[in-house]
mmCIF file of N, CA and C in Angstrom:
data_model
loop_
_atom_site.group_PDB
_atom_site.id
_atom_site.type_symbol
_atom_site.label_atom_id
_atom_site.label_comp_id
_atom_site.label_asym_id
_atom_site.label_seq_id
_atom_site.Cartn_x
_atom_site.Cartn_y
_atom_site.Cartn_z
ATOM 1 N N UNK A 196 -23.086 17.269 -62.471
ATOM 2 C CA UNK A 196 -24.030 18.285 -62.864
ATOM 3 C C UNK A 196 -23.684 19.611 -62.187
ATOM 4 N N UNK A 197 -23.464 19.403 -61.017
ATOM 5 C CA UNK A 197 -23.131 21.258 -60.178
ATOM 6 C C UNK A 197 -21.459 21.540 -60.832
ATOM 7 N N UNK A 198 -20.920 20.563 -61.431
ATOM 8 C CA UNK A 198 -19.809 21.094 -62.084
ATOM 9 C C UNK A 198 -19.709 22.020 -63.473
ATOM 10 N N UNK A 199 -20.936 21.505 -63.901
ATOM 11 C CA UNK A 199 -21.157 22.084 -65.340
ATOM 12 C C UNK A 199 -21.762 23.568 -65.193
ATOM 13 N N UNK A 200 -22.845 23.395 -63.868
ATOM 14 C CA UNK A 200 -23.589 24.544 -63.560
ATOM 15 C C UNK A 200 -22.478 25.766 -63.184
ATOM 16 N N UNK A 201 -21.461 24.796 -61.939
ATOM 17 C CA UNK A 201 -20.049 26.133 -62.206
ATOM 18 C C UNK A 201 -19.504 26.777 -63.040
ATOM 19 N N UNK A 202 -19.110 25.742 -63.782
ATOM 20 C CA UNK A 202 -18.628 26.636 -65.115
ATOM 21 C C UNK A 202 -19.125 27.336 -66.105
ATOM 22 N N UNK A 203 -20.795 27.526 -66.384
ATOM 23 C CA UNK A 203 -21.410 27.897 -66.998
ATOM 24 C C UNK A 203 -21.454 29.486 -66.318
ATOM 25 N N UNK A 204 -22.024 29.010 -65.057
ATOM 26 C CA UNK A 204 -21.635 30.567 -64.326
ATOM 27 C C UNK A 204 -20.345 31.308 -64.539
ATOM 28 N N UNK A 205 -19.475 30.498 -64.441
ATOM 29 C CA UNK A 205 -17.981 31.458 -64.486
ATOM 30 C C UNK A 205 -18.281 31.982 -65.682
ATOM 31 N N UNK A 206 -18.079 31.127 -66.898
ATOM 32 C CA UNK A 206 -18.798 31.895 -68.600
ATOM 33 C C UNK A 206 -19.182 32.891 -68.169
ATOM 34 N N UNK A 207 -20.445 32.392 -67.704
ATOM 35 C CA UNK A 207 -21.186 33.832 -67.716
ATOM 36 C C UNK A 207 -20.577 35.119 -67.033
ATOM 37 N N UNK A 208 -20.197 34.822 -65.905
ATOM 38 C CA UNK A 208 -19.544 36.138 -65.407
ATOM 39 C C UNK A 208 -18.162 36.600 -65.773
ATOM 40 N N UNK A 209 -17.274 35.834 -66.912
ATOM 41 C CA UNK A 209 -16.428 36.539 -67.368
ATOM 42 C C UNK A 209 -16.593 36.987 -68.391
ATOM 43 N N UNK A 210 -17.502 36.828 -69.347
ATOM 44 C CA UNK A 210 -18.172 37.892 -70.725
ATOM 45 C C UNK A 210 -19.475 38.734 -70.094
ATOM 46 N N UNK A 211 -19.758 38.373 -69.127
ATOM 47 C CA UNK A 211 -21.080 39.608 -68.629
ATOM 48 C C UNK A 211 -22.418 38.970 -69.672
ATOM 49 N N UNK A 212 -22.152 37.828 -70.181
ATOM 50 C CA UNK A 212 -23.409 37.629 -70.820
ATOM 51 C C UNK A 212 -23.622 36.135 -70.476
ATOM 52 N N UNK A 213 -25.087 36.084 -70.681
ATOM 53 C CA UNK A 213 -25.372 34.657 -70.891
ATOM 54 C C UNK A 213 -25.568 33.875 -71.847
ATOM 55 N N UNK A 214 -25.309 32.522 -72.079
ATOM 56 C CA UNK A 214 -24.705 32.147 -72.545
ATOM 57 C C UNK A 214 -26.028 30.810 -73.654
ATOM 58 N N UNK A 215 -27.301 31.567 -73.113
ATOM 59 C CA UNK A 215 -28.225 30.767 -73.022
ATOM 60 C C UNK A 215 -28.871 30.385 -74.831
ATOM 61 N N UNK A 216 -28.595 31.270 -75.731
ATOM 62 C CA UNK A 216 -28.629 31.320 -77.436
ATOM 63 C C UNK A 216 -29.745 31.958 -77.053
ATOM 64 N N UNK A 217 -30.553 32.615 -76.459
ATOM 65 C CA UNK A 217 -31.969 33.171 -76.371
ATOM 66 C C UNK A 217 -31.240 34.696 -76.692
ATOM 67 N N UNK A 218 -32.019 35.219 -77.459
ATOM 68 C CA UNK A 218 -31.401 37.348 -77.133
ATOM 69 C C UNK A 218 -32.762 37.664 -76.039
ATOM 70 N N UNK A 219 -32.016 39.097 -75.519
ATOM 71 C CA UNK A 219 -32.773 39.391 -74.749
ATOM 72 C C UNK A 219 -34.331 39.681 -74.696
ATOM 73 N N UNK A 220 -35.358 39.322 -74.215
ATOM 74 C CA UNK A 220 -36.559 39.653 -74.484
ATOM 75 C C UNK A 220 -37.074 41.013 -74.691
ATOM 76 N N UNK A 221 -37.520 41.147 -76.126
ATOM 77 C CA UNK A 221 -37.910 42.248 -76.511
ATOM 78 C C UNK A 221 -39.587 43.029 -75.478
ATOM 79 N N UNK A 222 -39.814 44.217 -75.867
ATOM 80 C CA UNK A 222 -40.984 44.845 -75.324
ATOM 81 C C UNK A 222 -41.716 44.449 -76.068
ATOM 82 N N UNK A 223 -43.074 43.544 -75.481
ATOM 83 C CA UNK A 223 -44.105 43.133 -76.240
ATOM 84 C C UNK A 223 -44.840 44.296 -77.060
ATOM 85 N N UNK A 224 -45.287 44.618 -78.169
ATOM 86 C CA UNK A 224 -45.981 45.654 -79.034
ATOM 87 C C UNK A 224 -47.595 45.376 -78.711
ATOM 88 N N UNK A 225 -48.457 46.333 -78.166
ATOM 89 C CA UNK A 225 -49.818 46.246 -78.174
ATOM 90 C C UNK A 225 -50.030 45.119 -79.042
ATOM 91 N N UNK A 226 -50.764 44.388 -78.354
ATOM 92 C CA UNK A 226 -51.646 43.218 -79.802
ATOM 93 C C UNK A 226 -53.410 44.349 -79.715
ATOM 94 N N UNK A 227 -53.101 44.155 -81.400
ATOM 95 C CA UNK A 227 -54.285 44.277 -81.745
ATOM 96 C C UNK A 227 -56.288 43.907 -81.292
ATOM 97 N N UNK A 228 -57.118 43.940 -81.210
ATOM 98 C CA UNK A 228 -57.576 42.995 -81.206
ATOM 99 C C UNK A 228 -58.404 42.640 -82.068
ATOM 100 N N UNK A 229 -58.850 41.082 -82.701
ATOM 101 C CA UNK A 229 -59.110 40.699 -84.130
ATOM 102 C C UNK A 229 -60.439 40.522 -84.009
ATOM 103 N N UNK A 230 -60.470 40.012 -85.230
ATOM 104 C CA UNK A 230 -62.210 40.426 -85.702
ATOM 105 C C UNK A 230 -63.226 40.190 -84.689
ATOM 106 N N UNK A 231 -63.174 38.954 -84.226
ATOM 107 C CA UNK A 231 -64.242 38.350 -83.677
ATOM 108 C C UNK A 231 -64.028 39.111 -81.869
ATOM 109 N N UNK A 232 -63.292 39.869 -81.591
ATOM 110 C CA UNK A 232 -63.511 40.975 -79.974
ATOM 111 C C UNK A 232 -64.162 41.932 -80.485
ATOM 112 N N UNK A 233 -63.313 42.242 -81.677
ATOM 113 C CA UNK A 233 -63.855 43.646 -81.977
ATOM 114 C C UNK A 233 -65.582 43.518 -82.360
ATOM 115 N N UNK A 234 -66.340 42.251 -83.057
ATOM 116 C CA UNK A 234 -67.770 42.049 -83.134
ATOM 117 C C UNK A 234 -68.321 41.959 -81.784
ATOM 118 N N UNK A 235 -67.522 41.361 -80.668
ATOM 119 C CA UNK A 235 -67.956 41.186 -79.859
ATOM 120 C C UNK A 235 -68.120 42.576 -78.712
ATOM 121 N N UNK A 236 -67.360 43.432 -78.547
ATOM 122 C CA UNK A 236 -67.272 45.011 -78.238
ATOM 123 C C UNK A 236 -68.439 45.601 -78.879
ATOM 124 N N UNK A 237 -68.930 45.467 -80.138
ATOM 125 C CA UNK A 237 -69.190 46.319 -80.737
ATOM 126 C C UNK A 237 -70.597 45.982 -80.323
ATOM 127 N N UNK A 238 -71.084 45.332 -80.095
ATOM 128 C CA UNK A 238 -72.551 44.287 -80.200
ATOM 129 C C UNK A 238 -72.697 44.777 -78.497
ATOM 130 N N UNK A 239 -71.900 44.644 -77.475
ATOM 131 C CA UNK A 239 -71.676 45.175 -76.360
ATOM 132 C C UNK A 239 -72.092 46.734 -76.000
ATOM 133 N N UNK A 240 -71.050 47.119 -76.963
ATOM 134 C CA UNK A 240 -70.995 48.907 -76.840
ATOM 135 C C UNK A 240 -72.723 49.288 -77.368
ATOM 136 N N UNK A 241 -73.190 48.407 -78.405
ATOM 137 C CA UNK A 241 -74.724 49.106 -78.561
ATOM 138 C C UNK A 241 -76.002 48.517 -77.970
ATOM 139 N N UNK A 242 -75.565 47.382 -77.589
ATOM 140 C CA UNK A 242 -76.296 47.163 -75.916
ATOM 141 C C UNK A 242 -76.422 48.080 -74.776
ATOM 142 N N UNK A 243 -75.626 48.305 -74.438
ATOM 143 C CA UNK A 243 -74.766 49.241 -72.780
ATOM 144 C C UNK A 243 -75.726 50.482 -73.173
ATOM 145 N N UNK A 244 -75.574 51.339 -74.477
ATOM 146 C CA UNK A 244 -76.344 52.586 -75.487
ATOM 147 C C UNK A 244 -77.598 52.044 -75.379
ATOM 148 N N UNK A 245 -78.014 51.909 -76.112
ATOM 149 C CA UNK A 245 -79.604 51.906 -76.491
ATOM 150 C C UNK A 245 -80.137 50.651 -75.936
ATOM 151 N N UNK A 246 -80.323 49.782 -74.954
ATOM 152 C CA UNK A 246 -80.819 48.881 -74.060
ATOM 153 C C UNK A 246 -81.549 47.865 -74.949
ATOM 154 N N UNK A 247 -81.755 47.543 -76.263
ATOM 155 C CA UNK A 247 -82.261 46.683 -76.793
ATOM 156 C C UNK A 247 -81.193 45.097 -77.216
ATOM 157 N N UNK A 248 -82.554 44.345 -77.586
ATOM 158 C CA UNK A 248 -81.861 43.028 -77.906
ATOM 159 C C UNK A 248 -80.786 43.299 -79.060
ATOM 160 N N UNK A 249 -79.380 42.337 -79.007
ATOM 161 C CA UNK A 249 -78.798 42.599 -80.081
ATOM 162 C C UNK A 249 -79.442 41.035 -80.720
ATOM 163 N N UNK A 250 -79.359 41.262 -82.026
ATOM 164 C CA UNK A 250 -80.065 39.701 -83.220
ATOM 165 C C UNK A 250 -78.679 39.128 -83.591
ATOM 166 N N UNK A 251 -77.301 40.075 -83.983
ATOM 167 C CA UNK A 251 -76.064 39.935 -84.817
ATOM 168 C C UNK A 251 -75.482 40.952 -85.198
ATOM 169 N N UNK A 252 -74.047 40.183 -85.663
ATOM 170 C CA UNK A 252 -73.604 41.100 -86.519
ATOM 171 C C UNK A 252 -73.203 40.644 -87.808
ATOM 172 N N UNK A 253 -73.655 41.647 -88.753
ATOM 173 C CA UNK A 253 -74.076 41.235 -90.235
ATOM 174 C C UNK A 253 -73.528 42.084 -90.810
ATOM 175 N N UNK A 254 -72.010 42.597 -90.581
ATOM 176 C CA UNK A 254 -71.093 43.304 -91.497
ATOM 177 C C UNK A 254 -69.987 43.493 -90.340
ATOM 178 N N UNK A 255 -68.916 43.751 -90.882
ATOM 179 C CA UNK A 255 -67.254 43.810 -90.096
ATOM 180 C C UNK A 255 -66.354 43.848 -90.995
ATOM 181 N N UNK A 256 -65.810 45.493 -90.907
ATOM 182 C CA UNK A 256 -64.927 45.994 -91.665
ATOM 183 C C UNK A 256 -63.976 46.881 -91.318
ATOM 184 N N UNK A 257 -62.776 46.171 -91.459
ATOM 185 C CA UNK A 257 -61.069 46.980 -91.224
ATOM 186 C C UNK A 257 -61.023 48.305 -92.220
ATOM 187 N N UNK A 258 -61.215 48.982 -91.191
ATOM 188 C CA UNK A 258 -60.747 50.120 -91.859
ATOM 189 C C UNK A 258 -59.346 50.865 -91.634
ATOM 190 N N UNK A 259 -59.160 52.114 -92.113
ATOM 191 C CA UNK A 259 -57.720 52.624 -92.109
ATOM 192 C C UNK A 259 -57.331 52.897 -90.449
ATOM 193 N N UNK A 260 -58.931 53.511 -89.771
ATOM 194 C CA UNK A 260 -58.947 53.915 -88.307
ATOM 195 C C UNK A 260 -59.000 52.811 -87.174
ATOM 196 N N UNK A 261 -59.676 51.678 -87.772
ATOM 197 C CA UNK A 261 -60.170 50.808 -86.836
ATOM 198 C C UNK A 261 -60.751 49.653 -87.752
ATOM 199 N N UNK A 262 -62.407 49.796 -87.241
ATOM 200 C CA UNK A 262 -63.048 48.710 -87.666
ATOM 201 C C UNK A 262 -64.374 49.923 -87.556
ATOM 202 N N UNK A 263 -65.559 49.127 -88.805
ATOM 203 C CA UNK A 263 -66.884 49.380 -88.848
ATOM 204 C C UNK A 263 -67.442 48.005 -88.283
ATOM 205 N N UNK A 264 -68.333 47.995 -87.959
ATOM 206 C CA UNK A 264 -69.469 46.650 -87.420
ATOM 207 C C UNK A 264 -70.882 47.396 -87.753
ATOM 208 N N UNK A 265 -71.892 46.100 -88.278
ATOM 209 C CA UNK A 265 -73.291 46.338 -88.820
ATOM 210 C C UNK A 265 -73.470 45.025 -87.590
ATOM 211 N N UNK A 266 -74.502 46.255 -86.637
ATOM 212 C CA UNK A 266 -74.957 45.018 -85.663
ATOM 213 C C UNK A 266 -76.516 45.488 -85.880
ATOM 214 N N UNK A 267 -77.264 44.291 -85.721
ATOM 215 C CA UNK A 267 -78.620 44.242 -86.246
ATOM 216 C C UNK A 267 -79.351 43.940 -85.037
ATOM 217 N N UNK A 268 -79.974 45.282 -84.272
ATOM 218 C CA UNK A 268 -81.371 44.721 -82.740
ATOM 219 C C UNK A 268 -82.582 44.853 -83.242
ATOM 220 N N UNK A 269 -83.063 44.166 -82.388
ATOM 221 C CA UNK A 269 -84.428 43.891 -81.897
ATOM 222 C C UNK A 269 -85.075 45.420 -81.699
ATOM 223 N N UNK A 270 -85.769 46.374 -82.385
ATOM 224 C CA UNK A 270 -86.572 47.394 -81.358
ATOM 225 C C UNK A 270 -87.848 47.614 -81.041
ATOM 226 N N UNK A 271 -88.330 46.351 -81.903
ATOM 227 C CA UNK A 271 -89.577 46.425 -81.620
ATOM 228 C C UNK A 271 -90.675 44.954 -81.282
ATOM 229 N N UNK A 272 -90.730 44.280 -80.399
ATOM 230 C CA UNK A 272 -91.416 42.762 -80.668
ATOM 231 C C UNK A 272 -92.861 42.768 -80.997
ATOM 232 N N UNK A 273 -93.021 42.051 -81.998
ATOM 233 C CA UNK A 273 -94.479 41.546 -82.218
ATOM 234 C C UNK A 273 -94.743 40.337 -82.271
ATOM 235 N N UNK A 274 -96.111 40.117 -82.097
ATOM 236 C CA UNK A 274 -96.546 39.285 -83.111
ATOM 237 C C UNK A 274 -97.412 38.799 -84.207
ATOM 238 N N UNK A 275 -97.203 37.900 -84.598
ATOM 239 C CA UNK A 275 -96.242 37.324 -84.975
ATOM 240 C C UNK A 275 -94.833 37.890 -84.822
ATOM 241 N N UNK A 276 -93.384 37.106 -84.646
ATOM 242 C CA UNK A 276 -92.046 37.603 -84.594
ATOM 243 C C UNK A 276 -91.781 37.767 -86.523
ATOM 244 N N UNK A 277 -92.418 37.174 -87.225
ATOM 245 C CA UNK A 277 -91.980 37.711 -88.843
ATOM 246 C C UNK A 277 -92.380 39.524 -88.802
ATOM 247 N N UNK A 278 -93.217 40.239 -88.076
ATOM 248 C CA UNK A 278 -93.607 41.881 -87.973
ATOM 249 C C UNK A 278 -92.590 42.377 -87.112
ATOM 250 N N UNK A 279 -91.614 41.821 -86.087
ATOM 251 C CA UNK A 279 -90.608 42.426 -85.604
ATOM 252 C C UNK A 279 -90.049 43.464 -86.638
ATOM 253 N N UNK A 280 -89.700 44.527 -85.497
ATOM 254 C CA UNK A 280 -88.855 45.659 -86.160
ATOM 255 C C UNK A 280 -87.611 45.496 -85.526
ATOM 256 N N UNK A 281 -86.756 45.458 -86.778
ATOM 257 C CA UNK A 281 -84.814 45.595 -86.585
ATOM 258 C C UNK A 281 -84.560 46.911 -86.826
ATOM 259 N N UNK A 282 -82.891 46.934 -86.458
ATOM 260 C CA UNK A 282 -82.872 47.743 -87.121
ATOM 261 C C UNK A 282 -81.188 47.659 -87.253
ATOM 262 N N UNK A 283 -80.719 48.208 -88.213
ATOM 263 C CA UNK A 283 -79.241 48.073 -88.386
ATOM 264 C C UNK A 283 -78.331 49.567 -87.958
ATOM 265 N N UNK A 284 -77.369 48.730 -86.865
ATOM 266 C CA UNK A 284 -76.602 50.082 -86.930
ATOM 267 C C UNK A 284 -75.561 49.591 -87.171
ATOM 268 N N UNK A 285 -74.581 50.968 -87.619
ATOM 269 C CA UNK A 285 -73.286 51.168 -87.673
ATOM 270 C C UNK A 285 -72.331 51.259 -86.232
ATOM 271 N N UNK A 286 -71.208 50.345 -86.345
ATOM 272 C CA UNK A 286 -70.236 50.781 -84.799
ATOM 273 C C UNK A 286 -69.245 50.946 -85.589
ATOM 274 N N UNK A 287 -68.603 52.023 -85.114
ATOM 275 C CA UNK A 287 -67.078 52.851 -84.852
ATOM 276 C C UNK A 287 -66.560 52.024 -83.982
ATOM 277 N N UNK A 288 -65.547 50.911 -84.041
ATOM 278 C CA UNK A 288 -64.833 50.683 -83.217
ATOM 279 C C UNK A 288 -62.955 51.526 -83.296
ATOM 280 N N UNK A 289 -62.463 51.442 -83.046
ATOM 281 C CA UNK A 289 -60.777 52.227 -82.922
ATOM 282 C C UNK A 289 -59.866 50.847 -82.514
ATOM 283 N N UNK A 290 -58.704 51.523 -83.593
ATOM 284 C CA UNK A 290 -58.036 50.074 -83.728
ATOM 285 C C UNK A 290 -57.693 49.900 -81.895
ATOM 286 N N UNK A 291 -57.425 50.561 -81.523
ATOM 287 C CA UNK A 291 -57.245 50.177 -79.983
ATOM 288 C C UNK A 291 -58.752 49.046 -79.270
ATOM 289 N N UNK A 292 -59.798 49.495 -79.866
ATOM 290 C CA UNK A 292 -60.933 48.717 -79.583
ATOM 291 C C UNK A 292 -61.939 49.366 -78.657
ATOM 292 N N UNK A 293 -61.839 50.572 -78.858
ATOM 293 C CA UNK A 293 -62.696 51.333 -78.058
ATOM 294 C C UNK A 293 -64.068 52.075 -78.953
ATOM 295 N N UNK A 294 -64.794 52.267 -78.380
ATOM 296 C CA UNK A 294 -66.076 52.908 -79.190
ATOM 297 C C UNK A 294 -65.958 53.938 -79.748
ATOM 298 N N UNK A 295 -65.737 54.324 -81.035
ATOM 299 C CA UNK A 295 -65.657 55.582 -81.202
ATOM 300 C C UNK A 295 -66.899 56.159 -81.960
ATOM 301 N N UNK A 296 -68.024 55.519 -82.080
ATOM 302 C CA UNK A 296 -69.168 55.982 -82.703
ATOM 303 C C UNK A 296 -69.906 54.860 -82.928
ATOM 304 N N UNK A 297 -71.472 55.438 -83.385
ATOM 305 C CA UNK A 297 -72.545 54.468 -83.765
ATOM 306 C C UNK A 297 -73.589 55.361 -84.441
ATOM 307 N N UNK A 298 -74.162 54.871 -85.115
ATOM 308 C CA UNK A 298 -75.418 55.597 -86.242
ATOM 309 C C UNK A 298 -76.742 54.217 -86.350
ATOM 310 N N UNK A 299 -77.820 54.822 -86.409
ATOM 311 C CA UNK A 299 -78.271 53.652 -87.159
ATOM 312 C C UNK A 299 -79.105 54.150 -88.450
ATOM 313 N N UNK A 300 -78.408 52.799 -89.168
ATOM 314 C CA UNK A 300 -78.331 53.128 -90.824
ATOM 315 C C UNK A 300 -79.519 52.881 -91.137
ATOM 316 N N UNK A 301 -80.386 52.009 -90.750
ATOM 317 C CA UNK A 301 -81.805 51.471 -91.527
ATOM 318 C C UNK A 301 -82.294 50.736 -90.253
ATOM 319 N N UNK A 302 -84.040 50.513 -90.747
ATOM 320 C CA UNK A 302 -85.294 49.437 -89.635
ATOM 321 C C UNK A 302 -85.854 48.878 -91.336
ATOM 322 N N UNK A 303 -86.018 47.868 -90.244
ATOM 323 C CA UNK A 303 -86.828 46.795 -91.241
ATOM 324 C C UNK A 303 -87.935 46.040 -90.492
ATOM 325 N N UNK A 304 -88.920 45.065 -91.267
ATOM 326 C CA UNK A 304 -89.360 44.451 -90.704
ATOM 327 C C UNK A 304 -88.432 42.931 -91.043
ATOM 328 N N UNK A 305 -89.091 42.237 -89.832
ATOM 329 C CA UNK A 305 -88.306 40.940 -89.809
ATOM 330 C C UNK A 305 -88.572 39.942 -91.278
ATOM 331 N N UNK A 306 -89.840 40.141 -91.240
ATOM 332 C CA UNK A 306 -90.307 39.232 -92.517
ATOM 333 C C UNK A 306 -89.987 39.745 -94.027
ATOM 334 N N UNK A 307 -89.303 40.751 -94.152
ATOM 335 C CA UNK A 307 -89.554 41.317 -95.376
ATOM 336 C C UNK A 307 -88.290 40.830 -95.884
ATOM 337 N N UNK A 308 -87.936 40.613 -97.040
ATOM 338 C CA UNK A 308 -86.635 40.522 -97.453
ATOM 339 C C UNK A 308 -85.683 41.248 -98.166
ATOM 340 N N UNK A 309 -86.260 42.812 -98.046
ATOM 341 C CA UNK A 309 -84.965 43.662 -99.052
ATOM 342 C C UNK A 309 -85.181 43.164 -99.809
ATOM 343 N N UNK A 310 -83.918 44.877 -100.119
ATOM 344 C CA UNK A 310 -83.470 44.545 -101.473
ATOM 345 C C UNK A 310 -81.752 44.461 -102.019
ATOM 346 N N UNK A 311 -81.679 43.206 -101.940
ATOM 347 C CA UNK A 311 -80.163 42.748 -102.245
ATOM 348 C C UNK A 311 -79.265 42.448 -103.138
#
């Protein structure tokens, strides 16, 4: 075995390369991050903001910039919990995964069911 290991070395040091079939390791490229961080950031980022319960998220969409997220809180408790007030916002996430905005689009009550 240390005979083979010799000669593998010599190889190697008379072409300057190794000899191993691997090519050299490339520079890893940013990974993205996928749907379910980016819901999870986003549900985060409008926690940290506006201090209310988050309920979900009930939309997640790739866009050209990033991602949109429809995260749905708590802003108001009653009771009964069917008179709770939601309310839906919009998150700006950036394909990097950083916050780049929030709106909120609509309040509802809990019990009511739209219109869908």
């Amino acid at each position: 075995m240390a005979d083979q290991q010799t000669s593998r070395t010599g190889a190697e040091r008379s072409n300057g390369k190794r000899q191993s079939g691997r090519s050299a390791p490339r520079a890893a490229s940013p990974k993205r991050p996928g749907a379910a961080r980016i819901a999870h950031l986003a549900t985060q980022a409008v926690e940290e903001l506006i201090g209310k319960e988050i309920e979900g998220v009930t939309g997640l969409e790739r866009t050209d910039d990033g991602w949109l997220v429809e995260v749905d809180v708590l802003e108001l408790r009653r009771v009964p919990a069917t008179t709770d007030v939601l309310a839906t916002y919009e998150v700006a996430i950036g394909a990097n995964g950083n916050l780049e905005g929030y709106r909120r689009i609509g309040r509802y009550v809990r019990g009511e069911t739209g219109q869908e």
